[in-house]
Amino acid sequence: MVGTRFAFIKRNFVYLCLLFLTIASLFPFFILLVNSTRNHAQIQRGFSAIFGVSFFENLRKLLTDPNMPILRSLFNSVFVSCMAALLTTYFSAMTAYGIYMYRFKGRATAFKTILAIMMIPTQVSSLGFIQLLIKIKMIDTLAALYIPAIASPVVFFYMYQAMTATLSYSIVEAARIDGCPEFKTFNQIVLPLMKPAIAVQAIFAFVSSWNNYFIPALVINSKMKKTIPILIAQLRNADYQKFDMGQVYMIICLAIVPLIIVYLFLSRNIISGVSVGAVKE
């Protein structure tokens, strides 16, 4: 009886902890939704858990502001983030496949070099990156925001770890014996096996690109090519007399919608994908 009662108390305690963590995680989103329905004066008064009636008014002001092309910026962010997620996952998986499957001279050196590059912060190489974009005439273009995503050492390392756990040499060798070309083997055999890991990294790459402010702020100059983080910073740094907290919360509310949609589509693979990438057999 004592053991059963202790197990019951322990289980309920765990459930209470999970409930608390869930509420703590969702609380900022709740405050965001509440403040998106309040006007600037109401938000300035302080915290409130009661929804306001200014949601459509804030949305109208945001959509009609000539200095805030919100719809175009949403499209730019979605396009750049999707392209970055696609290029990052595909080419990182291809690089990991090449180093994992092929036994060539310098293989270990190539692997260690990629990991060493992973330790270099983006800010360190930003000046050289901007100078390169100027020389190749890619400054102020959306392509400059997603083409560099082809080289992602972090995603490469994760894909390599996932391959060591899930990809068997015998499967690839069987495809080669059957006469399957190497490129076709990678696309039709390896990638489907890596689907959970690819889904996880696609989510992470999408979110990372979506939230990226540093590089777009350096590269993009045109108003119609700005991404959502630039608009949020621009609205937040506006003149005090024109500053509207209702619009700020509204644009942030709109900015998280694509992230939620991407998560809902790929969330089934998150747990399995993370566990695959973390375990090495």
Short mmCIF file of C-alpha atoms in Angstrom, two decimals:
data_model
loop_
_atom_site.label_atom_id
_atom_site.label_comp_id
_atom_site.label_asym_id
_atom_site.label_seq_id
_atom_site.Cartn_x
_atom_site.Cartn_y
_atom_site.Cartn_z
CA MET A 1 0.00 0.00 0.00
CA VAL A 2 2.79 2.41 0.88
CA GLY A 3 4.58 1.74 -2.42
CA THR A 4 1.37 2.22 -4.40
CA ARG A 5 0.57 5.47 -2.60
CA PHE A 6 4.10 6.75 -3.17
CA ALA A 7 3.90 5.91 -6.88
CA PHE A 8 0.53 7.71 -7.09
CA ILE A 9 1.93 10.83 -5.40
CA LYS A 10 5.05 10.75 -7.58
CA ARG A 11 3.00 10.45 -10.77
CA ASN A 12 0.73 13.33 -9.79
CA PHE A 13 3.73 15.46 -8.87
CA VAL A 14 5.23 14.82 -12.31
CA TYR A 15 1.93 15.76 -13.96
CA LEU A 16 1.78 18.99 -11.93
CA CYS A 17 5.33 19.86 -12.99
CA LEU A 18 4.50 19.21 -16.63
CA LEU A 19 1.35 21.31 -16.32
CA PHE A 20 3.33 24.16 -14.79
CA LEU A 21 5.97 24.00 -17.54
CA THR A 22 3.25 23.94 -20.21
CA ILE A 23 1.54 27.01 -18.75
CA ALA A 24 4.90 28.80 -18.39
CA SER A 25 5.72 28.03 -22.05
CA LEU A 26 2.35 29.17 -23.39
CA PHE A 27 2.00 32.24 -21.17
CA PRO A 28 4.15 34.55 -23.39
CA PHE A 29 2.03 33.59 -26.41
CA PHE A 30 -1.12 34.36 -24.44
CA ILE A 31 0.22 37.81 -23.48
CA LEU A 32 1.18 38.39 -27.11
CA LEU A 33 -2.36 37.62 -28.27
CA VAL A 34 -3.88 39.79 -25.55
CA ASN A 35 -1.66 42.78 -26.34
CA SER A 36 -2.33 42.44 -30.07
CA THR A 37 -5.99 43.19 -29.27
CA ARG A 38 -5.20 46.31 -27.18
CA ASN A 39 -4.26 49.79 -28.33
CA HIS A 40 -1.11 51.68 -27.45
CA ALA A 41 -2.62 53.54 -24.48
CA GLN A 42 -3.99 50.34 -22.93
CA ILE A 43 -0.68 48.54 -23.29
CA GLN A 44 1.13 51.46 -21.67
CA ARG A 45 -1.02 51.05 -18.54
CA GLY A 46 0.58 47.68 -17.82
CA PHE A 47 -0.26 43.99 -17.73
CA SER A 48 -3.76 42.73 -18.45
CA ALA A 49 -5.10 39.23 -19.09
CA ILE A 50 -8.33 40.56 -20.62
CA PHE A 51 -8.62 40.74 -24.41
CA GLY A 52 -9.19 44.16 -25.92
CA VAL A 53 -11.23 45.26 -28.93
CA SER A 54 -8.48 46.84 -31.04
CA PHE A 55 -7.31 43.75 -32.92
CA PHE A 56 -8.71 44.76 -36.31
CA GLU A 57 -7.75 48.40 -35.74
CA ASN A 58 -4.13 47.40 -35.10
CA LEU A 59 -4.22 45.13 -38.14
CA ARG A 60 -5.66 47.92 -40.31
CA LYS A 61 -2.97 50.37 -39.22
CA LEU A 62 -0.26 47.84 -39.92
CA LEU A 63 -1.56 46.90 -43.37
CA THR A 64 -2.14 50.50 -44.44
CA ASP A 65 1.20 51.86 -43.23
CA PRO A 66 3.14 52.82 -46.41
CA ASN A 67 6.45 52.47 -44.58
CA MET A 68 5.65 48.92 -43.42
CA PRO A 69 5.09 46.54 -46.37
CA ILE A 70 4.07 43.75 -44.02
CA LEU A 71 2.60 41.38 -46.62
CA ARG A 72 5.63 41.68 -48.88
CA SER A 73 7.96 41.18 -45.92
CA LEU A 74 6.04 38.09 -44.87
CA PHE A 75 6.43 36.68 -48.37
CA ASN A 76 10.15 37.51 -48.36
CA SER A 77 10.68 35.81 -45.00
CA VAL A 78 8.68 32.72 -45.98
CA PHE A 79 10.53 32.41 -49.30
CA VAL A 80 13.99 32.93 -47.80
CA SER A 81 13.32 30.59 -44.88
CA CYS A 82 11.91 27.82 -47.09
CA MET A 83 14.84 28.06 -49.49
CA ALA A 84 17.33 28.11 -46.61
CA ALA A 85 15.72 25.05 -45.00
CA LEU A 86 15.69 23.18 -48.33
CA LEU A 87 19.27 23.99 -49.28
CA THR A 88 20.64 23.47 -45.77
CA THR A 89 19.12 20.04 -45.24
CA TYR A 90 19.73 18.71 -48.76
CA PHE A 91 23.34 19.74 -49.23
CA SER A 92 24.30 19.03 -45.61
CA ALA A 93 22.87 15.52 -45.99
CA MET A 94 24.76 15.12 -49.26
CA THR A 95 28.04 16.24 -47.66
CA ALA A 96 27.48 13.94 -44.69
CA TYR A 97 26.73 11.06 -47.07
CA GLY A 98 29.94 11.66 -48.99
CA ILE A 99 32.13 11.70 -45.89
CA TYR A 100 30.26 8.82 -44.23
CA MET A 101 30.11 6.43 -47.18
CA TYR A 102 33.40 7.08 -49.00
CA ARG A 103 36.80 6.09 -47.65
CA PHE A 104 39.15 8.59 -49.26
CA LYS A 105 42.45 10.12 -48.27
CA GLY A 106 41.95 13.20 -46.14
CA ARG A 107 38.48 12.12 -45.00
CA ALA A 108 39.25 12.67 -41.32
CA THR A 109 40.88 16.02 -42.08
CA ALA A 110 37.81 17.18 -44.05
CA PHE A 111 35.54 16.14 -41.19
CA LYS A 112 37.61 17.99 -38.58
CA THR A 113 37.87 21.07 -40.79
CA ILE A 114 34.11 21.30 -41.10
CA LEU A 115 33.74 20.96 -37.33
CA ALA A 116 36.36 23.67 -36.83
CA ILE A 117 34.42 26.03 -39.12
CA MET A 118 31.36 25.33 -36.98
CA MET A 119 33.10 27.09 -34.08
CA ILE A 120 33.55 30.38 -35.98
CA PRO A 121 30.79 32.93 -35.19
CA THR A 122 28.93 34.51 -38.09
CA GLN A 123 29.86 38.00 -36.94
CA VAL A 124 33.59 37.27 -37.39
CA SER A 125 33.26 36.63 -41.13
CA SER A 126 30.49 39.15 -41.82
CA LEU A 127 32.80 41.84 -43.23
CA GLY A 128 34.40 39.48 -45.74
CA PHE A 129 30.96 38.12 -46.60
CA ILE A 130 29.63 41.60 -47.39
CA GLN A 131 32.70 42.41 -49.50
CA LEU A 132 32.18 39.18 -51.44
CA LEU A 133 28.52 40.03 -52.08
CA ILE A 134 29.52 43.46 -53.38
CA LYS A 135 32.07 41.95 -55.79
CA ILE A 136 29.64 39.40 -57.20
CA LYS A 137 26.80 41.99 -57.26
CA MET A 138 24.50 40.11 -54.91
CA ILE A 139 24.09 42.88 -52.35
CA ASP A 140 20.45 43.83 -51.71
CA THR A 141 19.13 40.52 -53.09
CA LEU A 142 17.14 37.79 -51.37
CA ALA A 143 19.44 35.17 -52.87
CA ALA A 144 22.24 36.45 -50.65
CA LEU A 145 20.17 35.37 -47.63
CA TYR A 146 19.56 31.73 -48.58
CA ILE A 147 22.36 30.63 -50.92
CA PRO A 148 24.98 30.69 -48.10
CA ALA A 149 22.74 28.21 -46.27
CA ILE A 150 24.19 25.51 -48.56
CA ALA A 151 27.22 25.43 -46.25
CA SER A 152 26.00 24.61 -42.73
CA PRO A 153 28.54 22.76 -40.56
CA VAL A 154 26.08 22.33 -37.68
CA VAL A 155 23.46 20.62 -39.84
CA PHE A 156 26.19 18.55 -41.50
CA PHE A 157 27.37 17.24 -38.14
CA TYR A 158 23.82 16.33 -37.11
CA MET A 159 23.19 14.55 -40.40
CA TYR A 160 26.47 12.67 -40.06
CA GLN A 161 25.50 11.50 -36.58
CA ALA A 162 22.06 10.46 -37.82
CA MET A 163 23.61 8.46 -40.66
CA THR A 164 25.90 6.57 -38.30
CA ALA A 165 22.77 5.53 -36.37
CA THR A 166 20.36 4.71 -39.19
CA LEU A 167 22.16 4.22 -42.51
CA SER A 168 23.65 0.80 -43.11
CA TYR A 169 26.50 0.28 -45.56
CA SER A 170 24.81 -2.90 -46.80
CA ILE A 171 21.79 -0.97 -48.10
CA VAL A 172 23.94 1.33 -50.21
CA GLU A 173 26.13 -1.55 -51.37
CA ALA A 174 23.05 -3.51 -52.45
CA ALA A 175 21.88 -0.53 -54.51
CA ARG A 176 25.31 -0.25 -56.13
CA ILE A 177 25.35 -3.96 -56.99
CA ASP A 178 21.92 -3.58 -58.63
CA GLY A 179 23.40 -0.86 -60.84
CA CYS A 180 21.71 2.12 -59.20
CA PRO A 181 23.62 5.36 -59.91
CA GLU A 182 25.14 7.05 -56.89
CA PHE A 183 23.04 10.20 -57.20
CA LYS A 184 19.85 8.16 -57.54
CA THR A 185 20.86 6.06 -54.53
CA PHE A 186 21.22 9.17 -52.43
CA ASN A 187 17.90 10.72 -53.54
CA GLN A 188 15.70 7.63 -53.54
CA ILE A 189 17.22 5.45 -50.82
CA VAL A 190 19.25 7.55 -48.40
CA LEU A 191 17.00 10.61 -48.14
CA PRO A 192 13.82 8.62 -47.31
CA LEU A 193 15.72 6.83 -44.53
CA MET A 194 16.84 10.22 -43.21
CA LYS A 195 13.36 11.75 -43.28
CA PRO A 196 12.97 12.24 -39.48
CA ALA A 197 16.40 13.86 -39.16
CA ILE A 198 15.77 16.04 -42.23
CA ALA A 199 12.41 17.17 -40.83
CA VAL A 200 14.00 18.23 -37.54
CA GLN A 201 16.79 20.15 -39.21
CA ALA A 202 14.34 21.72 -41.66
CA ILE A 203 12.37 23.13 -38.72
CA PHE A 204 15.51 24.41 -37.02
CA ALA A 205 16.84 25.92 -40.26
CA PHE A 206 13.49 27.55 -41.04
CA VAL A 207 13.24 29.10 -37.56
CA SER A 208 16.88 30.22 -37.63
CA SER A 209 16.46 31.89 -41.01
CA TRP A 210 13.12 33.39 -40.02
CA ASN A 211 14.56 35.00 -36.88
CA ASN A 212 17.80 36.11 -38.52
CA TYR A 213 18.23 39.86 -38.27
CA PHE A 214 21.99 40.43 -38.38
CA ILE A 215 22.76 39.40 -41.98
CA PRO A 216 19.55 40.78 -43.61
CA ALA A 217 20.14 44.12 -41.90
CA LEU A 218 23.58 44.29 -43.50
CA VAL A 219 22.59 43.01 -46.94
CA ILE A 220 19.08 44.37 -47.63
CA ASN A 221 18.52 48.04 -48.42
CA SER A 222 15.33 48.10 -50.49
CA LYS A 223 12.04 48.51 -48.66
CA MET A 224 10.28 45.79 -50.68
CA LYS A 225 13.02 43.23 -49.96
CA LYS A 226 13.06 43.56 -46.18
CA THR A 227 12.24 40.58 -43.99
CA ILE A 228 10.06 40.44 -40.90
CA PRO A 229 12.85 40.90 -38.29
CA ILE A 230 13.95 44.10 -40.04
CA LEU A 231 10.40 45.46 -40.02
CA ILE A 232 9.96 44.63 -36.33
CA ALA A 233 13.21 46.43 -35.48
CA GLN A 234 12.22 49.33 -37.72
CA LEU A 235 8.84 49.67 -36.03
CA ARG A 236 10.36 49.33 -32.58
CA ASN A 237 12.91 52.08 -33.30
CA ALA A 238 10.36 54.49 -34.74
CA ASP A 239 9.93 58.04 -33.49
CA TYR A 240 8.42 58.13 -30.00
CA GLN A 241 5.44 60.20 -31.11
CA LYS A 242 4.66 57.71 -33.90
CA PHE A 243 5.50 54.61 -31.88
CA ASP A 244 2.54 52.24 -31.54
CA MET A 245 2.88 49.22 -29.25
CA GLY A 246 -0.33 47.78 -30.67
CA GLN A 247 1.27 47.53 -34.12
CA VAL A 248 4.43 46.03 -32.63
CA TYR A 249 2.51 43.22 -30.95
CA MET A 250 0.39 42.74 -34.07
CA ILE A 251 3.39 42.31 -36.36
CA ILE A 252 5.00 39.88 -33.88
CA CYS A 253 1.71 37.97 -33.74
CA LEU A 254 1.66 37.70 -37.53
CA ALA A 255 5.34 36.74 -37.57
CA ILE A 256 4.83 33.58 -35.48
CA VAL A 257 1.98 32.21 -37.63
CA PRO A 258 4.27 30.65 -40.32
CA LEU A 259 6.44 29.13 -37.59
CA ILE A 260 3.41 27.46 -36.04
CA ILE A 261 2.28 26.14 -39.42
CA VAL A 262 5.71 24.66 -40.19
CA TYR A 263 5.88 23.11 -36.75
CA LEU A 264 2.42 21.51 -37.08
CA PHE A 265 3.37 19.95 -40.44
CA LEU A 266 6.72 18.54 -39.28
CA SER A 267 6.21 18.05 -35.53
CA ARG A 268 5.56 14.31 -35.84
CA ASN A 269 9.19 13.75 -36.73
CA ILE A 270 10.77 15.95 -34.06
CA ILE A 271 11.08 13.45 -31.21
CA SER A 272 12.17 10.54 -33.40
CA GLY A 273 14.53 12.76 -35.37
CA VAL A 274 16.21 14.23 -32.30
CA SER A 275 16.69 10.80 -30.75
CA VAL A 276 18.16 9.44 -33.97
CA GLY A 277 20.66 12.26 -34.20
CA ALA A 278 21.65 11.87 -30.55
CA VAL A 279 22.30 8.12 -30.53
CA LYS A 280 25.21 6.46 -32.18
CA GLU A 281 25.29 2.70 -32.61
#
